[in-house]
Structures are given as C-alpha cells and as structure tokens.
mmCIF file of C-alpha atoms in Angstrom:
data_model
loop_
_atom_site.group_PDB
_atom_site.id
_atom_site.type_symbol
_atom_site.label_atom_id
_atom_site.label_comp_id
_atom_site.label_asym_id
_atom_site.label_seq_id
_atom_site.Cartn_x
_atom_site.Cartn_y
_atom_site.Cartn_z
ATOM 1 C CA UNK A 1 29.373 248.146 3.269
ATOM 2 C CA UNK A 2 31.344 244.905 3.698
ATOM 3 C CA UNK A 3 30.366 241.812 1.705
ATOM 4 C CA UNK A 4 30.075 238.426 3.427
ATOM 5 C CA UNK A 5 28.723 235.005 2.512
ATOM 6 C CA UNK A 6 27.315 232.061 4.446
ATOM 7 C CA UNK A 7 27.056 228.448 3.292
ATOM 8 C CA UNK A 8 24.285 226.120 4.453
ATOM 9 C CA UNK A 9 25.931 222.721 3.977
ATOM 10 C CA UNK A 10 23.475 219.835 3.748
ATOM 11 C CA UNK A 11 24.507 216.220 4.382
ATOM 12 C CA UNK A 12 21.512 213.907 3.928
ATOM 13 C CA UNK A 13 18.964 215.139 6.517
ATOM 14 C CA UNK A 14 21.312 217.400 8.507
ATOM 15 C CA UNK A 15 22.898 220.810 8.049
ATOM 16 C CA UNK A 16 26.168 222.164 9.348
ATOM 17 C CA UNK A 17 26.057 224.904 11.986
ATOM 18 C CA UNK A 18 28.760 226.746 13.917
ATOM 19 C CA UNK A 19 28.291 228.589 17.197
ATOM 20 C CA UNK A 20 30.018 231.907 16.565
ATOM 21 C CA UNK A 21 32.484 233.208 19.140
ATOM 22 C CA UNK A 22 32.048 236.840 18.022
ATOM 23 C CA UNK A 23 28.960 238.936 17.202
ATOM 24 C CA UNK A 24 26.325 237.964 16.468
ATOM 25 C CA UNK A 25 27.349 235.026 18.784
ATOM 26 C CA UNK A 26 24.540 232.796 17.506
ATOM 27 C CA UNK A 27 24.381 229.419 15.812
ATOM 28 C CA UNK A 28 24.451 229.707 12.036
ATOM 29 C CA UNK A 29 26.088 228.461 8.861
ATOM 30 C CA UNK A 30 29.835 228.914 8.447
ATOM 31 C CA UNK A 31 30.934 231.885 6.394
ATOM 32 C CA UNK A 32 32.758 235.159 6.404
ATOM 33 C CA UNK A 33 34.035 238.166 4.519
ATOM 34 C CA UNK A 34 35.306 238.049 0.958
ATOM 35 C CA UNK A 35 39.030 238.426 0.319
ATOM 36 C CA UNK A 36 40.183 240.852 -2.351
ATOM 37 C CA UNK A 37 39.842 239.292 -5.794
ATOM 38 C CA UNK A 38 37.592 236.461 -4.630
ATOM 39 C CA UNK A 39 34.157 235.732 -6.031
ATOM 40 C CA UNK A 40 31.307 234.735 -3.709
ATOM 41 C CA UNK A 41 31.526 231.029 -4.613
ATOM 42 C CA UNK A 42 35.243 230.892 -3.787
ATOM 43 C CA UNK A 43 34.594 232.652 -0.476
ATOM 44 C CA UNK A 44 31.826 230.231 0.512
ATOM 45 C CA UNK A 45 34.003 227.175 -0.094
ATOM 46 C CA UNK A 46 37.090 228.718 1.539
ATOM 47 C CA UNK A 47 35.240 229.894 4.646
ATOM 48 C CA UNK A 48 33.433 226.579 5.149
ATOM 49 C CA UNK A 49 36.712 224.677 4.876
ATOM 50 C CA UNK A 50 38.664 227.098 7.114
ATOM 51 C CA UNK A 51 35.993 227.033 9.826
ATOM 52 C CA UNK A 52 35.034 223.337 9.717
ATOM 53 C CA UNK A 53 37.399 221.337 7.431
ATOM 54 C CA UNK A 54 34.345 220.336 5.363
ATOM 55 C CA UNK A 55 34.554 220.304 1.553
ATOM 56 C CA UNK A 56 31.313 221.162 -0.233
ATOM 57 C CA UNK A 57 29.777 221.774 -3.620
ATOM 58 C CA UNK A 58 28.004 225.127 -3.935
ATOM 59 C CA UNK A 59 24.560 224.703 -5.490
ATOM 60 C CA UNK A 60 22.971 228.166 -5.563
ATOM 61 C CA UNK A 61 22.353 231.460 -3.791
ATOM 62 C CA UNK A 62 19.098 231.328 -1.820
ATOM 63 C CA UNK A 63 18.943 234.432 0.375
ATOM 64 C CA UNK A 64 20.351 237.946 0.865
ATOM 65 C CA UNK A 65 20.121 240.168 3.938
ATOM 66 C CA UNK A 66 21.795 243.086 5.703
ATOM 67 C CA UNK A 67 23.429 242.614 9.096
ATOM 68 C CA UNK A 68 24.228 245.691 11.133
ATOM 69 C CA UNK A 69 25.435 246.168 14.707
ATOM 70 C CA UNK A 70 28.004 248.281 16.563
ATOM 71 C CA UNK A 71 30.861 246.488 14.757
ATOM 72 C CA UNK A 72 29.565 245.522 11.324
ATOM 73 C CA UNK A 73 27.467 246.814 8.468
ATOM 74 C CA UNK A 74 27.419 243.930 6.015
ATOM 75 C CA UNK A 75 25.573 242.689 2.972
ATOM 76 C CA UNK A 76 25.319 238.903 3.357
ATOM 77 C CA UNK A 77 24.479 236.292 0.728
ATOM 78 C CA UNK A 78 23.468 232.778 1.763
ATOM 79 C CA UNK A 79 24.272 229.782 -0.433
ATOM 80 C CA UNK A 80 23.007 226.233 -0.242
ATOM 81 C CA UNK A 81 25.809 223.672 -0.496
ATOM 82 C CA UNK A 82 26.077 219.904 -0.608
ATOM 83 C CA UNK A 83 28.522 218.035 1.646
ATOM 84 C CA UNK A 84 31.286 216.297 -0.314
ATOM 85 C CA UNK A 85 33.930 215.201 2.227
ATOM 86 C CA UNK A 86 35.770 215.963 5.441
ATOM 87 C CA UNK A 87 35.614 215.284 9.163
ATOM 88 C CA UNK A 88 33.957 218.073 11.134
ATOM 89 C CA UNK A 89 36.117 220.236 13.377
ATOM 90 C CA UNK A 90 35.977 223.916 14.273
ATOM 91 C CA UNK A 91 38.485 226.738 14.553
ATOM 92 C CA UNK A 92 39.041 229.689 16.895
ATOM 93 C CA UNK A 93 36.144 231.620 15.337
ATOM 94 C CA UNK A 94 33.627 229.174 16.820
ATOM 95 C CA UNK A 95 32.679 227.846 20.243
ATOM 96 C CA UNK A 96 31.221 224.653 18.761
ATOM 97 C CA UNK A 97 30.043 223.066 15.504
ATOM 98 C CA UNK A 98 27.698 220.243 14.613
ATOM 99 C CA UNK A 99 25.238 218.641 12.230
ATOM 100 C CA UNK A 100 21.557 219.380 12.953
ATOM 101 C CA UNK A 101 18.261 218.227 11.493
ATOM 102 C CA UNK A 102 15.648 220.902 10.909
ATOM 103 C CA UNK A 103 13.841 219.722 14.084
ATOM 104 C CA UNK A 104 16.994 219.912 16.239
ATOM 105 C CA UNK A 105 18.133 223.431 15.334
ATOM 106 C CA UNK A 106 19.201 225.647 18.247
ATOM 107 C CA UNK A 107 16.963 228.526 19.253
ATOM 108 C CA UNK A 108 17.910 231.851 17.707
ATOM 109 C CA UNK A 109 19.613 230.308 14.679
ATOM 110 C CA UNK A 110 20.503 232.932 12.077
ATOM 111 C CA UNK A 111 19.313 233.247 9.387
ATOM 112 C CA UNK A 112 15.813 232.039 10.257
ATOM 113 C CA UNK A 113 14.665 228.419 10.055
ATOM 114 C CA UNK A 114 12.708 229.161 6.854
ATOM 115 C CA UNK A 115 16.003 229.746 4.994
ATOM 116 C CA UNK A 116 17.271 226.344 6.157
ATOM 117 C CA UNK A 117 13.995 224.701 5.094
ATOM 118 C CA UNK A 118 14.479 226.183 1.625
ATOM 119 C CA UNK A 119 18.061 224.837 1.529
ATOM 120 C CA UNK A 120 16.889 221.311 2.437
ATOM 121 C CA UNK A 121 14.222 221.382 -0.281
ATOM 122 C CA UNK A 122 16.735 222.524 -2.936
ATOM 123 C CA UNK A 123 19.199 219.738 -2.085
ATOM 124 C CA UNK A 124 16.381 217.155 -2.248
ATOM 125 C CA UNK A 125 15.533 218.391 -5.761
ATOM 126 C CA UNK A 126 19.202 218.096 -6.845
ATOM 127 C CA UNK A 127 19.681 214.551 -5.472
#
C-alpha cells in the first residue's frame, strides 16, 4: 500500500484547497505520495509548496484514512498546518486552487467537512 499525506493549511478563517486534475478529481487539501527517505512532515511541506507555492508550519496529524480506486490503494494521513508565507498559485496537478471558509467549501470536498472543522479548531487553540 502506498503512503500519502495531505495538509490542511489554515490562514485566519480560510483553508487552502486544490481541485485535483486526476482521481479522485475532487476539491481537497494539497498533498501527495512520500518520496523515498522522506518523513511525513517533510512530505506535507514539500507537496504543499510544489502544488501551491505556499509555505506552512505543520502543527499535528489529525486524521488517517484509506483511499482505494482502480488506480490507487493508499494509506493517507491528514495534517493541520498554519500558513506562513507565499502567494497562491497551482501546478499541473490541479485545475484550480483557492482559500475557502468552512461555509464556502465546495460540495464533495475530501476528506469530509468534519476534518476541516477539526483543523480550524486546532489552529484557533494554537494562536
């Protein structure tokens, strides 16, 4: 089973989402597969920067799940992160990217809205 990570980046009252070009083709946090020799925290920061040019501070792991389809069978860990710097852009892996409040999130966001709510509450506790 492949190992992947996602990073929910919070900036004040908004979180960073990308609209994935490839399966599962939904809106969700930036992330991806670990490179050989990388730890999860390094992967989260690298993937967020590669996909969005955003620099973040990783706070903690908040969720784990399995994603499986015709192409992938992956164990995925979700981390909550705090925005540090950078101007948002997106790369070839995404159709779009943006900052969304919990009330503005696109339908079908993955993971579920409850994971994002948990991320917002953790960042509020840290601030």
